Coordinates of C-alpha atoms in Angstrom, one line a residue:
X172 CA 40.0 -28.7 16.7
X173 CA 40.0 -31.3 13.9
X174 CA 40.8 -29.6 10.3
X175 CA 38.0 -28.4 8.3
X176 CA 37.1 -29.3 5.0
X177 CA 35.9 -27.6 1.7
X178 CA 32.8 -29.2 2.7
X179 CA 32.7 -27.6 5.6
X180 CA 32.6 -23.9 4.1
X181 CA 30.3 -24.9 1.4
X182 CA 27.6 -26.5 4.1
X183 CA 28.0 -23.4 6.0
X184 CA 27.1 -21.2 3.0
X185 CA 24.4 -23.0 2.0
X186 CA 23.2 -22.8 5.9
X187 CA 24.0 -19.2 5.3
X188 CA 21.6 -18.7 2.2
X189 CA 18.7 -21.0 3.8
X190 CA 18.7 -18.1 6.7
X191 CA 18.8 -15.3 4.1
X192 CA 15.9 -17.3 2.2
X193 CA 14.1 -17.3 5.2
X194 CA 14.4 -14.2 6.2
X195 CA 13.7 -12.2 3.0
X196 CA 16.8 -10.8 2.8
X197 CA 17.6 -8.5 -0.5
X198 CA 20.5 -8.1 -1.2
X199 CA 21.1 -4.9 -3.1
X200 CA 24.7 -2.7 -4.1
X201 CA 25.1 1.1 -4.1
X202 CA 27.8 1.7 -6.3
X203 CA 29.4 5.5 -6.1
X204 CA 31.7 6.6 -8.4
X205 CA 34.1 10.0 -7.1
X206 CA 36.7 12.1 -8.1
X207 CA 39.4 13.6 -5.9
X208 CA 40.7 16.6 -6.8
X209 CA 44.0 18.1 -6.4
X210 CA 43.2 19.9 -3.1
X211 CA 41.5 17.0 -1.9
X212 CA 38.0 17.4 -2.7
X213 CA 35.8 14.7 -3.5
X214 CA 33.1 14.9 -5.5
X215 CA 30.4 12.3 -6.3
X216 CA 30.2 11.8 -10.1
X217 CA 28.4 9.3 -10.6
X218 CA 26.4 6.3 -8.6
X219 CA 24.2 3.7 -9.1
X220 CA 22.0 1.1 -6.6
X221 CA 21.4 -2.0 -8.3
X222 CA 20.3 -5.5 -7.2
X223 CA 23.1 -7.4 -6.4
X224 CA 23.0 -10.2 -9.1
X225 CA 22.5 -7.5 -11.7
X226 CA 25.6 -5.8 -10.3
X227 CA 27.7 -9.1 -10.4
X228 CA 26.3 -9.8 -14.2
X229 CA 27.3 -6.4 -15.2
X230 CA 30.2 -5.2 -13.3
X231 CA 31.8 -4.2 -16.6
X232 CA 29.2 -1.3 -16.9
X233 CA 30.8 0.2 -13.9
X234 CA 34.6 -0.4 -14.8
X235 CA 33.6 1.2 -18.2
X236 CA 31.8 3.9 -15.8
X237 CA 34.8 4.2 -14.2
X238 CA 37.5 4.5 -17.2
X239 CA 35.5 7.1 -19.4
X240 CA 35.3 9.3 -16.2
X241 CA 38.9 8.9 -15.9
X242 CA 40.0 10.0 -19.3
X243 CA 37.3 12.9 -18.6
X244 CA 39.4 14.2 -16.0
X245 CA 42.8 12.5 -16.2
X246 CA 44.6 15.0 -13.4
X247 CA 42.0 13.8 -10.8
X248 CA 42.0 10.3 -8.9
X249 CA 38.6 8.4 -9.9
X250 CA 37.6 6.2 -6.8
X251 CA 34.8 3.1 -7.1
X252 CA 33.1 2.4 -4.1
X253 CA 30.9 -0.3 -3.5
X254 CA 28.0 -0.7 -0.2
X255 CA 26.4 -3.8 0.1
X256 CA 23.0 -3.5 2.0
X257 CA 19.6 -5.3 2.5
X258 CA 16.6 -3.0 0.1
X259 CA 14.3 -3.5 3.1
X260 CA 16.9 -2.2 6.2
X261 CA 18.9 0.3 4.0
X262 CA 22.3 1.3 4.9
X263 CA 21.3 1.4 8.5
X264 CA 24.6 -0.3 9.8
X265 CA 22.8 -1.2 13.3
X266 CA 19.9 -3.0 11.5
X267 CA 22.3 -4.5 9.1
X268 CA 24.2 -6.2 11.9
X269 CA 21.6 -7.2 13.6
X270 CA 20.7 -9.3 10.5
X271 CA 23.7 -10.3 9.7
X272 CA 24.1 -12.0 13.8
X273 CA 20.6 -13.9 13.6
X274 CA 21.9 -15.4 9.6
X275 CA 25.0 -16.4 11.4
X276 CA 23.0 -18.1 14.5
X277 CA 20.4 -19.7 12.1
X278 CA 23.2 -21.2 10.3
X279 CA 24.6 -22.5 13.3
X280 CA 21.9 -23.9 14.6
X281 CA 20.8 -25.8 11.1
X282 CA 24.6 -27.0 11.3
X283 CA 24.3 -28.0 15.1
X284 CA 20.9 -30.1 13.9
X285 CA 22.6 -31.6 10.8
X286 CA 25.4 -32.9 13.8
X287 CA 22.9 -34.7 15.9
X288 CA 21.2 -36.4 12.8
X289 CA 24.2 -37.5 11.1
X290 CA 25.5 -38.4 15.4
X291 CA 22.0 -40.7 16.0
X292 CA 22.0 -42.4 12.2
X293 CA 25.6 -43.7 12.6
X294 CA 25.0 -44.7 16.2
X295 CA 21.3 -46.5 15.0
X296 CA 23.3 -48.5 12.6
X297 CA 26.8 -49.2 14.4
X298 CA 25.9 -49.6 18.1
X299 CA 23.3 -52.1 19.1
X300 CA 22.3 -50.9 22.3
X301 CA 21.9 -47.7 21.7
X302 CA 19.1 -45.7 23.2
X303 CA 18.2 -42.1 21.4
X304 CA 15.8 -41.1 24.7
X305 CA 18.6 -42.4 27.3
X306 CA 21.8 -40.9 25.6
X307 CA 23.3 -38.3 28.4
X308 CA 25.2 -36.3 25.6
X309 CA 22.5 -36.3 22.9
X310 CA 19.8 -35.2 25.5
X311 CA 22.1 -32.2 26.6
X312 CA 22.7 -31.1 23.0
X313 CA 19.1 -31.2 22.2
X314 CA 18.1 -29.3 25.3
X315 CA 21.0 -26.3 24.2
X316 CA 19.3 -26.8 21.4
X317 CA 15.8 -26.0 21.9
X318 CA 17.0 -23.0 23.6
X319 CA 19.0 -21.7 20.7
X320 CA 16.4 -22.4 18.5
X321 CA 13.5 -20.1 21.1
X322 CA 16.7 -17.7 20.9
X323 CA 16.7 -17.2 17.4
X324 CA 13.3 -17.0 17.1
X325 CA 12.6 -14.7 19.4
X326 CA 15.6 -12.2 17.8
X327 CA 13.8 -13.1 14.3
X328 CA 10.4 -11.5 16.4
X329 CA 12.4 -8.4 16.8
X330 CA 13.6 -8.0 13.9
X331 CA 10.8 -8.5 11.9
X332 CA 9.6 -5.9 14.4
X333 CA 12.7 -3.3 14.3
X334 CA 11.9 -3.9 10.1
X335 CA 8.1 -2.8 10.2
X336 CA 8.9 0.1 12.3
X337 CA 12.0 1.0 9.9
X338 CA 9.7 0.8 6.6
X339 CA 6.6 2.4 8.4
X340 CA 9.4 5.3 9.0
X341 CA 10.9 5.4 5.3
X342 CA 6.8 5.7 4.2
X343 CA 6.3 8.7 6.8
X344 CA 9.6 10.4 5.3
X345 CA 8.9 9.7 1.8
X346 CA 5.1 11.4 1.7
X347 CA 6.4 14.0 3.9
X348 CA 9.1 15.0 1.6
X349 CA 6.5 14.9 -1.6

């Protein structure tokens, strides 16, 4: 394998963000703030679930957070911890990865469709007799291709699918519980 570049990495995250975009993902933070006591008790003191860019803007708020409760009990160990979730799937870890597999597959795909492009312009221009409809290679790429691509749509079906269902179930537990 040929060494990748910084280019590389920063291609793949903008593949990564394009399939987030897509998908609607939103990216939220549940922050929990606990204190372990001298038997080994934790305790939740404090938490908050915040959007993740207001998290990131503000992450002062929770180190402050985090040192005032630790001069409030200065005997105890004060513990931050961080869960990184989509609002719409929750913390369910099983939806969560499911997402997190079709990003990673959109992604590849886009980068497996930026490689053909960027493999047909520089043969167009540097090889004369080139033939885009005749190439054995090209053709065997695209077809792995097009299956990919009915793949990932079809997992984006369920998804979308496993997400109604999910929501429709928050509802129904949410009036129940009023």
């Amino acid at each position: 394998m040929a060494q990748e570049s910084i280019d590389d990495f920063i291609q793949m995250a903008k593949d990564y963000a394009k399939a987030e975009k897509e998908l609607g993902v939103q990216h939220w933070v549940f922050v929990s703030i606990e204190r372990k006591g001298e038997f080994g008790d934790r305790e939740r003191i404090y938490s908050y679930d915040l959007p993740r860019e207001l998290y990131e803007r503000r992450k002062w708020v929770i180190r402050w957070r985090a040192a005032k409760l630790q001069c409030q009990y200065p005997k105890d160990s004060i513990n931050c911890y961080l869960s990184y979730y989509d609002n719409r799937l929750g913390n369910d870890l099983k939806l969560t990865d499911d997402l997190r597999t079709l990003i990673s597959c959109k992604a590849q795909v886009s980068k497996q469709q930026r490689l053909i492009d960027e493999y047909v312009a520089w043969h167009r221009t540097n090889d004369l007799f080139f033939d885009e409809e005749n190439d054995d290679g090209l053709m065997k790429v695209r077809k792995k291709l097009a299956q990919k691509v009915a793949n990932v749509k079809a997992a984006e079906e369920r998804l979308k699918l496993k997400i109604k269902e999910y929501e429709t179930e928050r509802k129904r537990l949410d009036t129940a519980s009023r």
